[in-house]
Short mmCIF file of C-alpha atoms (C1' of nucleotides) in Angstrom, two decimals:
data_model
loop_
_atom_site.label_atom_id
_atom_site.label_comp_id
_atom_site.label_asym_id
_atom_site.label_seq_id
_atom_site.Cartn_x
_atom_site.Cartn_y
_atom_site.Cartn_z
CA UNK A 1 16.00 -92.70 -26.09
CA UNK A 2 14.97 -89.55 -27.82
CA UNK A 3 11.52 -90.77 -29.02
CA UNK A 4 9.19 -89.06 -30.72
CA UNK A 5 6.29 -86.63 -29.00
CA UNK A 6 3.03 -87.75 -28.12
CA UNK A 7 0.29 -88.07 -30.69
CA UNK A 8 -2.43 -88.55 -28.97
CA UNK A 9 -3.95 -89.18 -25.14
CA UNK A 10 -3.72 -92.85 -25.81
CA UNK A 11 -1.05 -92.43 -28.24
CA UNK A 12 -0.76 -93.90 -32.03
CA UNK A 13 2.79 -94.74 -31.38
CA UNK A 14 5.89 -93.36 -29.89
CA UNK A 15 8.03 -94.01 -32.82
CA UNK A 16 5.92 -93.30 -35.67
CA UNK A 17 6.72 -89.60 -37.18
CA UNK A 18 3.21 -88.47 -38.24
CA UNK A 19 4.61 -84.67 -38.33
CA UNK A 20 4.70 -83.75 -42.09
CA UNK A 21 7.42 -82.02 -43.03
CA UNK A 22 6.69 -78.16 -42.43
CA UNK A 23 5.36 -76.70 -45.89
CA UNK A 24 7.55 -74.36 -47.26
CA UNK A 25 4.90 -71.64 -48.34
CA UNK A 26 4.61 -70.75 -44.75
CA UNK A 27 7.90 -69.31 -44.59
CA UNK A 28 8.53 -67.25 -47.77
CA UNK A 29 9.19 -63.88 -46.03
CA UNK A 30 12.28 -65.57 -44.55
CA UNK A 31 15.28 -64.96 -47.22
CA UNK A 32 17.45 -66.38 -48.24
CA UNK A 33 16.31 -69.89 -49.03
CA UNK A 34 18.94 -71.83 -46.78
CA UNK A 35 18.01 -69.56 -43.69
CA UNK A 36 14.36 -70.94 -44.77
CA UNK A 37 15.48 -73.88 -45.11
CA UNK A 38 17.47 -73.90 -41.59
CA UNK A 39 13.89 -72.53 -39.88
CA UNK A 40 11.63 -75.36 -41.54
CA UNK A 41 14.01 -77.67 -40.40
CA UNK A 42 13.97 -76.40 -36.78
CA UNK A 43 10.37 -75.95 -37.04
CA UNK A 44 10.01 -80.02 -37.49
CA UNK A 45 12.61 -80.74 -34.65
CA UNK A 46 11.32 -78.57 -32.11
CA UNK A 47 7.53 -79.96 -32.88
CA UNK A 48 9.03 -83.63 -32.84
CA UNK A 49 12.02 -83.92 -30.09
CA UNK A 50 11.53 -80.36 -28.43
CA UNK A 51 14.18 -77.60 -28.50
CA UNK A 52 16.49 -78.85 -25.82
CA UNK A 53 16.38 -82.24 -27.20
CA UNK A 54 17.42 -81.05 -30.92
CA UNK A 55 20.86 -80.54 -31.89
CA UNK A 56 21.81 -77.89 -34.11
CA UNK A 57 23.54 -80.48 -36.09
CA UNK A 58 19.90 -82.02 -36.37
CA UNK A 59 18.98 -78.71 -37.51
CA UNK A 60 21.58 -78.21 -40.03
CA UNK A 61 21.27 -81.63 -41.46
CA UNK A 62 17.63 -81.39 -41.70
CA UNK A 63 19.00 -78.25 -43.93
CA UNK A 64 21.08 -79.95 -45.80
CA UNK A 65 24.18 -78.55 -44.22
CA UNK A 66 26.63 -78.49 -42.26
CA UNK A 67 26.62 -77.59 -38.50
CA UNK A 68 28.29 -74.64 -38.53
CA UNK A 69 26.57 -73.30 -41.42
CA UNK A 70 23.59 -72.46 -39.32
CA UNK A 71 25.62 -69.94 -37.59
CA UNK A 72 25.80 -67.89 -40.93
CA UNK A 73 22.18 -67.36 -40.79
CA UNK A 74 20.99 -67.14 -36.74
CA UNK A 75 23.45 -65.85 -34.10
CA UNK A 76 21.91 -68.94 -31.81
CA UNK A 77 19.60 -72.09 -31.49
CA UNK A 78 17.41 -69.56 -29.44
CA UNK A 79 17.13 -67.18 -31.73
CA UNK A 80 15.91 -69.56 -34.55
CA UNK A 81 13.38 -70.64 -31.82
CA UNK A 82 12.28 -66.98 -31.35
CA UNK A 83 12.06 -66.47 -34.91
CA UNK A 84 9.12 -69.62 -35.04
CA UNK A 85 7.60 -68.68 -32.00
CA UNK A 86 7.44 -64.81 -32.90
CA UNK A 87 5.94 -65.96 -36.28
CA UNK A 88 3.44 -68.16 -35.02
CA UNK A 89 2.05 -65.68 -32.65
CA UNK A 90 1.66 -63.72 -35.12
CA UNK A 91 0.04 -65.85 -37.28
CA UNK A 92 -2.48 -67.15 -34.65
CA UNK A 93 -3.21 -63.82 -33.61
CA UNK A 94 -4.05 -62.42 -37.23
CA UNK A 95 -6.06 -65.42 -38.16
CA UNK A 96 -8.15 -65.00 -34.96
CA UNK A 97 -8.42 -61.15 -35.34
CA UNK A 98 -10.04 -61.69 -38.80
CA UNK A 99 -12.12 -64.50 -37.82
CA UNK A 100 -13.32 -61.73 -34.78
CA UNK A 101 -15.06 -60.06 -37.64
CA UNK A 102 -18.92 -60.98 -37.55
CA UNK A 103 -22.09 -60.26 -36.41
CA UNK A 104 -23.99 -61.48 -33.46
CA UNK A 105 -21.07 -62.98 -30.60
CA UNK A 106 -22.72 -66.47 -31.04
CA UNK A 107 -21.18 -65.76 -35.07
CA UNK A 108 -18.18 -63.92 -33.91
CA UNK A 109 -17.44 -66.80 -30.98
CA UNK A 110 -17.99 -70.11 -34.08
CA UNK A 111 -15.99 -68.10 -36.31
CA UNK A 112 -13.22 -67.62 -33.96
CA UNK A 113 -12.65 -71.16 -32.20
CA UNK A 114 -12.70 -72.71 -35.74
CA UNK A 115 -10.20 -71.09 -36.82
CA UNK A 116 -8.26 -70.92 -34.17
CA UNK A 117 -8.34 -74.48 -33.83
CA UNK A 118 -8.35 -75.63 -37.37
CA UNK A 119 -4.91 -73.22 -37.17
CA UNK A 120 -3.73 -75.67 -34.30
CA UNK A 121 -4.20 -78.87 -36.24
CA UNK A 122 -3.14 -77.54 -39.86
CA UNK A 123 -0.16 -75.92 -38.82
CA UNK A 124 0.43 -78.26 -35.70
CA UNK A 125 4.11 -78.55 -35.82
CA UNK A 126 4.29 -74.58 -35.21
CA UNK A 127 1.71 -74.84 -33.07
CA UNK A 128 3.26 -77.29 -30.49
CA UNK A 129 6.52 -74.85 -30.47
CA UNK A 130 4.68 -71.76 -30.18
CA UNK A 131 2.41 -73.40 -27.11
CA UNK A 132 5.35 -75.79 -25.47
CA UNK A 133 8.84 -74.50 -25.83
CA UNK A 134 7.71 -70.68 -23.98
CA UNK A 135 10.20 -71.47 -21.19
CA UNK A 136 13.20 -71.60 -23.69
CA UNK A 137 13.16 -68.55 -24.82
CA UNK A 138 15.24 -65.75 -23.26
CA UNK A 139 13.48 -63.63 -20.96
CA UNK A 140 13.51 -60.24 -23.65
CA UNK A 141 12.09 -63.16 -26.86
CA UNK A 142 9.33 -64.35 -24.11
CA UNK A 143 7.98 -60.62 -23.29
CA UNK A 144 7.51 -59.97 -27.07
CA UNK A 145 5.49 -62.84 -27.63
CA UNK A 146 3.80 -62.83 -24.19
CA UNK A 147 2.46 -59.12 -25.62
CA UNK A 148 0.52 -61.18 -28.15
CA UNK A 149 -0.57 -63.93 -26.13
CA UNK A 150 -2.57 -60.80 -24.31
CA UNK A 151 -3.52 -60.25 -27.32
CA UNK A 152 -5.09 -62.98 -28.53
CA UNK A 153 -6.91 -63.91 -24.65
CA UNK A 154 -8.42 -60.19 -24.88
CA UNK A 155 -9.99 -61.02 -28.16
CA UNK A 156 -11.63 -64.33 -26.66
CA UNK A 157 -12.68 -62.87 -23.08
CA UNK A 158 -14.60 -59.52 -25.35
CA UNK A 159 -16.69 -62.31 -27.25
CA UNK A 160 -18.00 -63.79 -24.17
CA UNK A 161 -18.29 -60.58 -22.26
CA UNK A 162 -20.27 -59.09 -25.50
CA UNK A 163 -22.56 -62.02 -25.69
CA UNK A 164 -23.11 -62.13 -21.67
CA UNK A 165 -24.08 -58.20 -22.26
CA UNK A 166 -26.43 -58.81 -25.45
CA UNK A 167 -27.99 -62.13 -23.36
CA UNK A 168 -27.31 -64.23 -25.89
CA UNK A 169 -24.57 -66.38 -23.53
CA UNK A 170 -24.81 -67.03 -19.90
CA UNK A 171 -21.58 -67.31 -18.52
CA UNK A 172 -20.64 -67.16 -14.50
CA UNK A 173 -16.76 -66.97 -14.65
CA UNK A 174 -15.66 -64.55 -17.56
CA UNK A 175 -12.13 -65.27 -17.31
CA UNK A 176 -12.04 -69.07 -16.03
CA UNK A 177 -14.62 -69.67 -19.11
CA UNK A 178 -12.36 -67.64 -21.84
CA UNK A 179 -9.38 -70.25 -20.35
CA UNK A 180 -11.45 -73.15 -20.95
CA UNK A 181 -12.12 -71.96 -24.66
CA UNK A 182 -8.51 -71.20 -25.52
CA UNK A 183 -7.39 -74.13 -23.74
CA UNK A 184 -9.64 -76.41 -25.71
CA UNK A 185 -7.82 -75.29 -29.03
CA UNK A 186 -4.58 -74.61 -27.61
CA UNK A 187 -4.48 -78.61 -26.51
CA UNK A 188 -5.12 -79.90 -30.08
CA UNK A 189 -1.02 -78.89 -30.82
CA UNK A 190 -0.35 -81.62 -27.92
CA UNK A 191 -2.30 -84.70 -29.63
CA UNK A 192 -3.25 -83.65 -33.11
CA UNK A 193 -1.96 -85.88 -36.17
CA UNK A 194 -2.62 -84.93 -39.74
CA UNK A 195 -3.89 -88.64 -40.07
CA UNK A 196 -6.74 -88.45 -37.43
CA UNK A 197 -9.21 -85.37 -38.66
CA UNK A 198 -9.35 -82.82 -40.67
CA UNK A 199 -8.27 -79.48 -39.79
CA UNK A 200 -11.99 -77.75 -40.74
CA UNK A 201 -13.72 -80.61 -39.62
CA UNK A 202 -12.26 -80.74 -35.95
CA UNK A 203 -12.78 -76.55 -35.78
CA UNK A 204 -16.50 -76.88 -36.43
CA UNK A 205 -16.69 -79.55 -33.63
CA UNK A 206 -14.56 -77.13 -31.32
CA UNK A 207 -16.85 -74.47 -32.46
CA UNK A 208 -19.75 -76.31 -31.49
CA UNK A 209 -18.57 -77.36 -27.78
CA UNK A 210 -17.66 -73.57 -27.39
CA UNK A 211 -21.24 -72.31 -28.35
CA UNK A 212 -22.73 -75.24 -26.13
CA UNK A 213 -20.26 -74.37 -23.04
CA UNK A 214 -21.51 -70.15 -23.04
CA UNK A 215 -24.53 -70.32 -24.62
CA UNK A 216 -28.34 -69.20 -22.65
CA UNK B 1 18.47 -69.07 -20.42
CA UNK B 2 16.60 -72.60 -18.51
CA UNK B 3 13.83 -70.35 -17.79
CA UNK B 4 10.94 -71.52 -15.53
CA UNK B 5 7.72 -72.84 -17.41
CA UNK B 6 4.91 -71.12 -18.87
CA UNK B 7 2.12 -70.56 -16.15
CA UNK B 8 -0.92 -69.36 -17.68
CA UNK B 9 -2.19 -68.50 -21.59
CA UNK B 10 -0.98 -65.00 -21.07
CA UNK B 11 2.10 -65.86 -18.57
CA UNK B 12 2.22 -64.32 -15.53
CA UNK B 13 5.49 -64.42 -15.34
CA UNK B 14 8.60 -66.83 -16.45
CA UNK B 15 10.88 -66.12 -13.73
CA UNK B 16 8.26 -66.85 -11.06
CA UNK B 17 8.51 -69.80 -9.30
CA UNK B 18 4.55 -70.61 -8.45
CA UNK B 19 5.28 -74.64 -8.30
CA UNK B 20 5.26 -75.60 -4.35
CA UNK B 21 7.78 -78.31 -3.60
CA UNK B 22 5.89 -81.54 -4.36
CA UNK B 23 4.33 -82.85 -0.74
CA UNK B 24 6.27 -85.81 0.08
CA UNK B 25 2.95 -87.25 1.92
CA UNK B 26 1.92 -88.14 -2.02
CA UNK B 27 5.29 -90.11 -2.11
CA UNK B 28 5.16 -92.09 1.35
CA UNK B 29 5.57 -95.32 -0.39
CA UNK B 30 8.93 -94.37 -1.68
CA UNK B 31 11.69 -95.87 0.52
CA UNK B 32 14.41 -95.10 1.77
CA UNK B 33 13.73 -91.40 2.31
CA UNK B 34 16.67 -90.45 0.00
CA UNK B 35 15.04 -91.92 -2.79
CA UNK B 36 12.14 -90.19 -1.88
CA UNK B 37 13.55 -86.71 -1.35
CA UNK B 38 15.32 -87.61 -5.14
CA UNK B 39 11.59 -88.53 -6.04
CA UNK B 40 10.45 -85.04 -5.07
CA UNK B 41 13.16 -83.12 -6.40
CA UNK B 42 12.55 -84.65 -10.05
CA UNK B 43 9.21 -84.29 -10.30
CA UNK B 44 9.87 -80.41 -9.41
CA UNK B 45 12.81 -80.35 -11.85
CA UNK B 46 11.17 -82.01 -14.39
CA UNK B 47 7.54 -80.16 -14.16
CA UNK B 48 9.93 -76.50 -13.86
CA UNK B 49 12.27 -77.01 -16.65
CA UNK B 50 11.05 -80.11 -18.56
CA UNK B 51 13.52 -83.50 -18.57
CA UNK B 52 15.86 -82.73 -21.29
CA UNK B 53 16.77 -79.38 -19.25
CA UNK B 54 16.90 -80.97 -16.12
CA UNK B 55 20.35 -82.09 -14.82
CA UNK B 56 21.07 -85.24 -12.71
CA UNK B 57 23.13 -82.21 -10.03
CA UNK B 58 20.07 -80.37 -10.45
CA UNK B 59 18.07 -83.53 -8.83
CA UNK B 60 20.70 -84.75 -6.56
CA UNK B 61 21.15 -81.06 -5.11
CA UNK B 62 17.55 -80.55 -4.60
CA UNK B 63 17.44 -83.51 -2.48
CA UNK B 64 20.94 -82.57 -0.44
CA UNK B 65 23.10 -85.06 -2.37
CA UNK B 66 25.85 -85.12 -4.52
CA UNK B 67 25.21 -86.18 -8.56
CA UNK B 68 26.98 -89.85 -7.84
CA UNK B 69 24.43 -90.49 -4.92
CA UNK B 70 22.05 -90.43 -7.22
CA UNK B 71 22.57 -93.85 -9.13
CA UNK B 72 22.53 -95.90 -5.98
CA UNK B 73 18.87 -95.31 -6.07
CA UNK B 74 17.92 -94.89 -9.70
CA UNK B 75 19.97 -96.09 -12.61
CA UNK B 76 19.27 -93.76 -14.63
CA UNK B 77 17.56 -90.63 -14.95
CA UNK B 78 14.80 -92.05 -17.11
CA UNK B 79 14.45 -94.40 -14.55
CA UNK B 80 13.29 -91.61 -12.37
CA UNK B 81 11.06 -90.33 -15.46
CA UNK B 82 9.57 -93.71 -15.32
CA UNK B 83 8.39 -94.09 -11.68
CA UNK B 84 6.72 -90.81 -12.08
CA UNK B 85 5.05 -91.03 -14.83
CA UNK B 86 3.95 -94.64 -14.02
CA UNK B 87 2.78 -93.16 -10.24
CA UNK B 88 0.94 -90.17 -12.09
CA UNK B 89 -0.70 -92.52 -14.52
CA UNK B 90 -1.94 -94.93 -11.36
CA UNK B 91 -3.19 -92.22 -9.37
CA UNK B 92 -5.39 -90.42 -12.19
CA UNK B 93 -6.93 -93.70 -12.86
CA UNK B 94 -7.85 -94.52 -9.83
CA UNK B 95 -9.11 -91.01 -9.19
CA UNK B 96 -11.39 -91.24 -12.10
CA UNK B 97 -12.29 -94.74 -11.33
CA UNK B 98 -13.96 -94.10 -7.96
CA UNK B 99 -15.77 -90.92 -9.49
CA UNK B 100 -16.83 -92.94 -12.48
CA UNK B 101 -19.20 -94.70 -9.91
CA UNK B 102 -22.04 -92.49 -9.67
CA UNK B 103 -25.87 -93.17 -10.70
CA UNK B 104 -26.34 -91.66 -13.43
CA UNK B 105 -23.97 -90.47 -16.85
CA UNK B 106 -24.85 -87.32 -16.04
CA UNK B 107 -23.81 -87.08 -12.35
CA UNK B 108 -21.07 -89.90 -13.41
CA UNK B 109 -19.45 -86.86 -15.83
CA UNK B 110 -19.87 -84.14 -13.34
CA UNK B 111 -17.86 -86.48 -10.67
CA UNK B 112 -15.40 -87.73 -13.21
CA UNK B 113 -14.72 -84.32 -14.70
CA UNK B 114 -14.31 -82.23 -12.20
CA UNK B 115 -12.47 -85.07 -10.20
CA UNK B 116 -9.82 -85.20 -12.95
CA UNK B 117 -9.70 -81.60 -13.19
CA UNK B 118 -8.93 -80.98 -9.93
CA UNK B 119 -6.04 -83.95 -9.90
CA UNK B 120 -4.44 -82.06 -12.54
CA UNK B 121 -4.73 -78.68 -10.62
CA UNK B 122 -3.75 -80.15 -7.32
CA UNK B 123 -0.65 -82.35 -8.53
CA UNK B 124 0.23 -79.70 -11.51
CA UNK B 125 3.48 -80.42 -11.24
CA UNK B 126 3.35 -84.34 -11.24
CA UNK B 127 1.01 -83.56 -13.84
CA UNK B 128 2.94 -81.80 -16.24
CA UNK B 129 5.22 -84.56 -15.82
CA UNK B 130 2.29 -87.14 -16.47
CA UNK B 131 1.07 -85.36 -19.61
CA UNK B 132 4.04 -83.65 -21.46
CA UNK B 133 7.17 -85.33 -20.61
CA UNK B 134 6.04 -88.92 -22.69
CA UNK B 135 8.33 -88.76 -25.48
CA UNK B 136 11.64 -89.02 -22.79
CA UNK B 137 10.25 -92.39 -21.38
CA UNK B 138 11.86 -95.08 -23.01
CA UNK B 139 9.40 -97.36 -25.87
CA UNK B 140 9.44 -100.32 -23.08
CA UNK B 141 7.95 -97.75 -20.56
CA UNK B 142 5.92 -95.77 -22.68
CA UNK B 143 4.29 -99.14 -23.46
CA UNK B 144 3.40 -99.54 -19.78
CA UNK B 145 2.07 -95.74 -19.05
CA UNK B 146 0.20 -95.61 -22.61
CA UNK B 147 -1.99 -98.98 -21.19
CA UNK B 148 -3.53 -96.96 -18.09
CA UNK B 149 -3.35 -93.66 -20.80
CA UNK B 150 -5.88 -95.98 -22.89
CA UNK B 151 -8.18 -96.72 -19.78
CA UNK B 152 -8.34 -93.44 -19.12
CA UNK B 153 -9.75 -92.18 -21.96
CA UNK B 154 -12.08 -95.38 -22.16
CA UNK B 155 -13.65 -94.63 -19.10
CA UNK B 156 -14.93 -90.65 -20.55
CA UNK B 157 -15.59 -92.38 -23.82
CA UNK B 158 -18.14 -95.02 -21.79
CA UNK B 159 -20.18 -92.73 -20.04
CA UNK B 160 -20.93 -90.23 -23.06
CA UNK B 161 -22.12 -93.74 -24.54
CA UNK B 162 -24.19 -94.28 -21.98
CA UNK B 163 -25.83 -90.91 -21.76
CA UNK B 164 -26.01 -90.90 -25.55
CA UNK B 165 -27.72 -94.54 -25.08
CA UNK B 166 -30.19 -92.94 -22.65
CA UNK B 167 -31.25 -90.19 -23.88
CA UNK B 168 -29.43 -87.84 -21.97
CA UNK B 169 -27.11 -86.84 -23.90
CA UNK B 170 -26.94 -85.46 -27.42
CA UNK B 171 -23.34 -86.34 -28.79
CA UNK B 172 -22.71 -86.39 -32.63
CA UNK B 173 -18.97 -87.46 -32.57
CA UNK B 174 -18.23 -90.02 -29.76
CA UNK B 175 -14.50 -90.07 -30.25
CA UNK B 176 -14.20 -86.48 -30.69
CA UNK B 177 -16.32 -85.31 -27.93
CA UNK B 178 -14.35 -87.83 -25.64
CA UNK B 179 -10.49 -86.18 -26.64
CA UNK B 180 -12.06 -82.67 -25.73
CA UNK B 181 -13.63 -83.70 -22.07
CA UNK B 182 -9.96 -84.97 -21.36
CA UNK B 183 -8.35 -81.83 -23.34
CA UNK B 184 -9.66 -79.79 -21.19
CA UNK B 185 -8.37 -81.71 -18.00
CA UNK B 186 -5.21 -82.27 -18.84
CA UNK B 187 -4.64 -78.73 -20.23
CA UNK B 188 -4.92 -77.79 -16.71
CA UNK B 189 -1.82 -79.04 -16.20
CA UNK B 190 0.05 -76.85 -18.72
CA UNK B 191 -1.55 -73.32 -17.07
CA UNK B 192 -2.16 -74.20 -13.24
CA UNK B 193 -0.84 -72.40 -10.78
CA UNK B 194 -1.67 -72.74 -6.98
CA UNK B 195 -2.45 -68.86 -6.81
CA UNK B 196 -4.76 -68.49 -9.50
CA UNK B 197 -7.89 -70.97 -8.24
CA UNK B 198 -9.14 -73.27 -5.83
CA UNK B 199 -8.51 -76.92 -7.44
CA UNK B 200 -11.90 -77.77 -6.28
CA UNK B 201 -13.78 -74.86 -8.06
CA UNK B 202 -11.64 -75.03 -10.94
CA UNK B 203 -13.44 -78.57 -10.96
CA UNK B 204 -16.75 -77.54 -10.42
CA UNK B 205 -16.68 -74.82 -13.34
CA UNK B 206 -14.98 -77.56 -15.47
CA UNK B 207 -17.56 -80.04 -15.10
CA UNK B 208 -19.70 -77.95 -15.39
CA UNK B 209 -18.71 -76.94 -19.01
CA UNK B 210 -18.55 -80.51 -19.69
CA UNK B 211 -22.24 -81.17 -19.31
CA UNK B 212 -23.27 -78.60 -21.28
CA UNK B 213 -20.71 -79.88 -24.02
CA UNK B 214 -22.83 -82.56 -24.07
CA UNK B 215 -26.21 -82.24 -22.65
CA UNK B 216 -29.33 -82.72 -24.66
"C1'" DG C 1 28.30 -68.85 -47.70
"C1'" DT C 2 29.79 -73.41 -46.89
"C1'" DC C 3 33.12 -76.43 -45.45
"C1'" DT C 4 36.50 -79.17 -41.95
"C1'" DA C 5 38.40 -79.00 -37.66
"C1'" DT C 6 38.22 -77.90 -33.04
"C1'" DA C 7 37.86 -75.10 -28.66
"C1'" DT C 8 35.24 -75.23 -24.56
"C1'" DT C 9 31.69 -76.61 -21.64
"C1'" DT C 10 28.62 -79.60 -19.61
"C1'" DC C 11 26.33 -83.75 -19.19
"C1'" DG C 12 25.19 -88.80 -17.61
"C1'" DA C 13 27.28 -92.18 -15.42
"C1'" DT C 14 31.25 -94.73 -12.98
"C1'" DA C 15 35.42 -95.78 -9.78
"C1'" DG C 16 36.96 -96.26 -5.49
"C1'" DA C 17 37.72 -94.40 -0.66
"C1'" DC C 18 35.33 -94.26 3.66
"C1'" DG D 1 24.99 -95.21 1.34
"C1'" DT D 2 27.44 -91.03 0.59
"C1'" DC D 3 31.37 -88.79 -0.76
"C1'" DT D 4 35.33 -86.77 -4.15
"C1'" DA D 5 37.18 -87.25 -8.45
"C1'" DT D 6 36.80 -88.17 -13.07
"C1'" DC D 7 35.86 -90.61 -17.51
"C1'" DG D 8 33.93 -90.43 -22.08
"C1'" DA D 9 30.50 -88.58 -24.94
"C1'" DA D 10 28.08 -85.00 -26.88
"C1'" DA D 11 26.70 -80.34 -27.06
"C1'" DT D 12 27.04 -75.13 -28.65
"C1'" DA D 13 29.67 -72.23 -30.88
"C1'" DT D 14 34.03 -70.53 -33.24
"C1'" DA D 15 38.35 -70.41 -36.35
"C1'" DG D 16 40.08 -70.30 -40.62
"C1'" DA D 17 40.50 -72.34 -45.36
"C1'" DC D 18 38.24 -72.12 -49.78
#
DNA sequence: GTCTATATTTCGATAGAC
DNA sequence: GTCTATCGAAATATAGAC
C-alpha cells in the first residue's frame, strides 16, 4: 500500500525505485558520519514515500541502525526534515544567485532556468522534499525557509522586469510570468527520473521555453 | 504540527486556510448524500493535509459522522482515494477532449491549454488530489488512473505534431516540449489559491505562454 | 553512541446495539 | 444507516543497560 511516488505524468511504474540513492558528497558539512548517514537516508524516504509515510525505523534502517539511535543525532523526525529542506533552499538559492551573474537579461534569464532546473533533476530526491513536504514542517522551520523562497522568486521576477525595462522581453504579467518560469523548473522534482534525460540537457530545453515565453 | 499546504512559491501563509469546501454540485452523482458529504470532506482533507496525514475522524467529522459511519460507504480509505482520483482523472480528460476540437493546432493549444489550466485552478483542491496523491492509490488503481494519465498527455503530444507537421510550429524535442505544456498545468495545482487569480485569466496568460513555447 | 525493551498515543477498521 | 465502544497494529519517542 505504500507505493512508490510518481515518476512521471504517465508514469514509468509505481513500483519501480528509480531514486538513486542520495550521493554522499552532498552532505559532508553534516558530522558525524552516522548523523550523515541518518539525513541521506531520510533524504531518500521523504523523496520516495513522503515524510508522513516514512517511519523513523525506515530511517534508521536505511542508516544502518537501530530506531532509537536516530534520536542520538536529531531531537525529532521534523527536525531531520528541516535540516534537508533548510539545506536545499540553500542550495537552490546559491546556485541560482551565481547563475544571476551575466550580462544582457536574455544571458542572465538562460543562465538561471538551466541551472535551476538542471538542480531539480540532478539533485531530484532533495528537490521533491524541499518543493512537497513544506506543510510538515513546524510553523518556526517553514518561516526560515519561506525567507529564501522570497529569495529565490525576487531573483527571477528582477530578470524579467530588467529585460521588460532594456526591451529586450515583452512581458504583460510580471509576477504571473515569473510563476510560470519557476513553476516550470520547480515541476521537474514531481516527474523527473535519472533514467529519462540528462540533468544539462533538460536545463537548456527549460532555458529555451523560458527565453521563448518573455522574449520581444 | 499537520500544518495546512503550501499555497504559492513564496507561501502566503501555512496556517491559512484559502481551499473553499469542495462544491458538492461537482459531486451530484455521488449517492446517498452521506457518501457524498464523505466525498467532499476527503477531497478537502486530502488536498489540505495530503492522505497519509489525513485521518478517517478527520473525514467522517467533516461530513457530521462518526469514524465507524464511514466504512458503510467506503471500505477503506483508499477506496475514497480511488474514486477521486479516478473522478479527477475523467473530468480533465474530458475537459481537454472537447477543447482539443478546434481548427487549427494553434487555436487547438490555446483551447486545450488554457482549458486545462483553468481545471486545475478551479478544482485545485481535487486537483492536488489528482496530481500528487498517486503513490497512496493502490498498484490495481493506479493502473486504472495512469490509462486516462497516458491519454492525457497523448492528446498535447498530438497537436504539437500536428503544428510541427504544418508548419506552424517549430518544436525540436516532441516529448520534452509535451511534459512542459502539461508541467505547467498541473503545477497550478500545487500554488492555486482562489484569491490570487481569476481561473479563466490564469488560462488565458497560460496559453498564452504555451504558444510562444512553441510557435515558429 | 548504540543497543533492547517498552511506554504512550493514535490510527484504520470492526462488533454489535438501535 | 448511524451510533458507542473497542480491537489490534503500528507509530514516535524514551528508559536504561552496555
Amino acid at each position: 500500500m505504500l507505493a512508490k511516488r510518481l515518476l512521471s505524468f504517465t508514469n514509468l511504474g509505481q513500483g519501480v525505485n528509480v531514486s538513486a540513492v542520495t550521493s554522499p558528497l552532498v552532505w559532508e558539512h553534516v558530522q558525524p558520519p552516522a548523523a550523515r548517514r541518518l539525513l541521506t537516508g531520510a533524504v531518500d524516504a521523504f523523496a520516495e514515500r513522503g515524510f508522513q509515510a516514512t517511519t523513523t525505523r525506515d530511517i534508521a534502517s536505511r542508516a544502518g541502525m537501530s530506531p532509537a539511535a536516530l534520536y542520538v543525532h536529531y531531537p525529532s523526525k521534523e527536525r531531520l526534515l528541516f535540516e534537508i529542506s533548510l539545506y536545499g533552499h540553500q542550495a537552490a538559492l546559491e546556485i541560482l544567485t551565481k547563475a544571476a551573474a551575466g550580462a544582457g537579461p536574455a544571458d542572465r534569464l538562460q543562465g538561471m532556468v538551466s541551472a535551476f532546473t538542471a538542480w531539480h533533476a540532478e539533485h531530484h530526491t532533495i528537490a521533491r522534499v524541499v518543493q512537497y513536504e513544506l506543510a510538515a514542517l513546524s510553523p518556526e522551520h517553514f518561516a526560515e525557509v519561506a525567507t529564501i523562497r522570497r529569495a529565490i522568486s525576487a531573483l527571477i521576477e528582477r530578470v524579467l522586469a530588467d529585460g521588460v525595462a532594456d526591451g529586450s522581453f515583452a512581458v504583460d504579467d510580471l509576477h504571473g510570468t515569473t510563476l510560470a518560469v519557476l513553476s516550470l523548473a520547480i515541476d521537474v522534482a514531481r516527474w523527473y527520473s535519472p533514467s529519462r534525460q540528462d540533468p544539462a540537457e533538460l536545463g537548456a530545453l527549460y532555458a529555451d521555453l523560458a527565453l521563448r515565453m518573455v522574449q520581444a
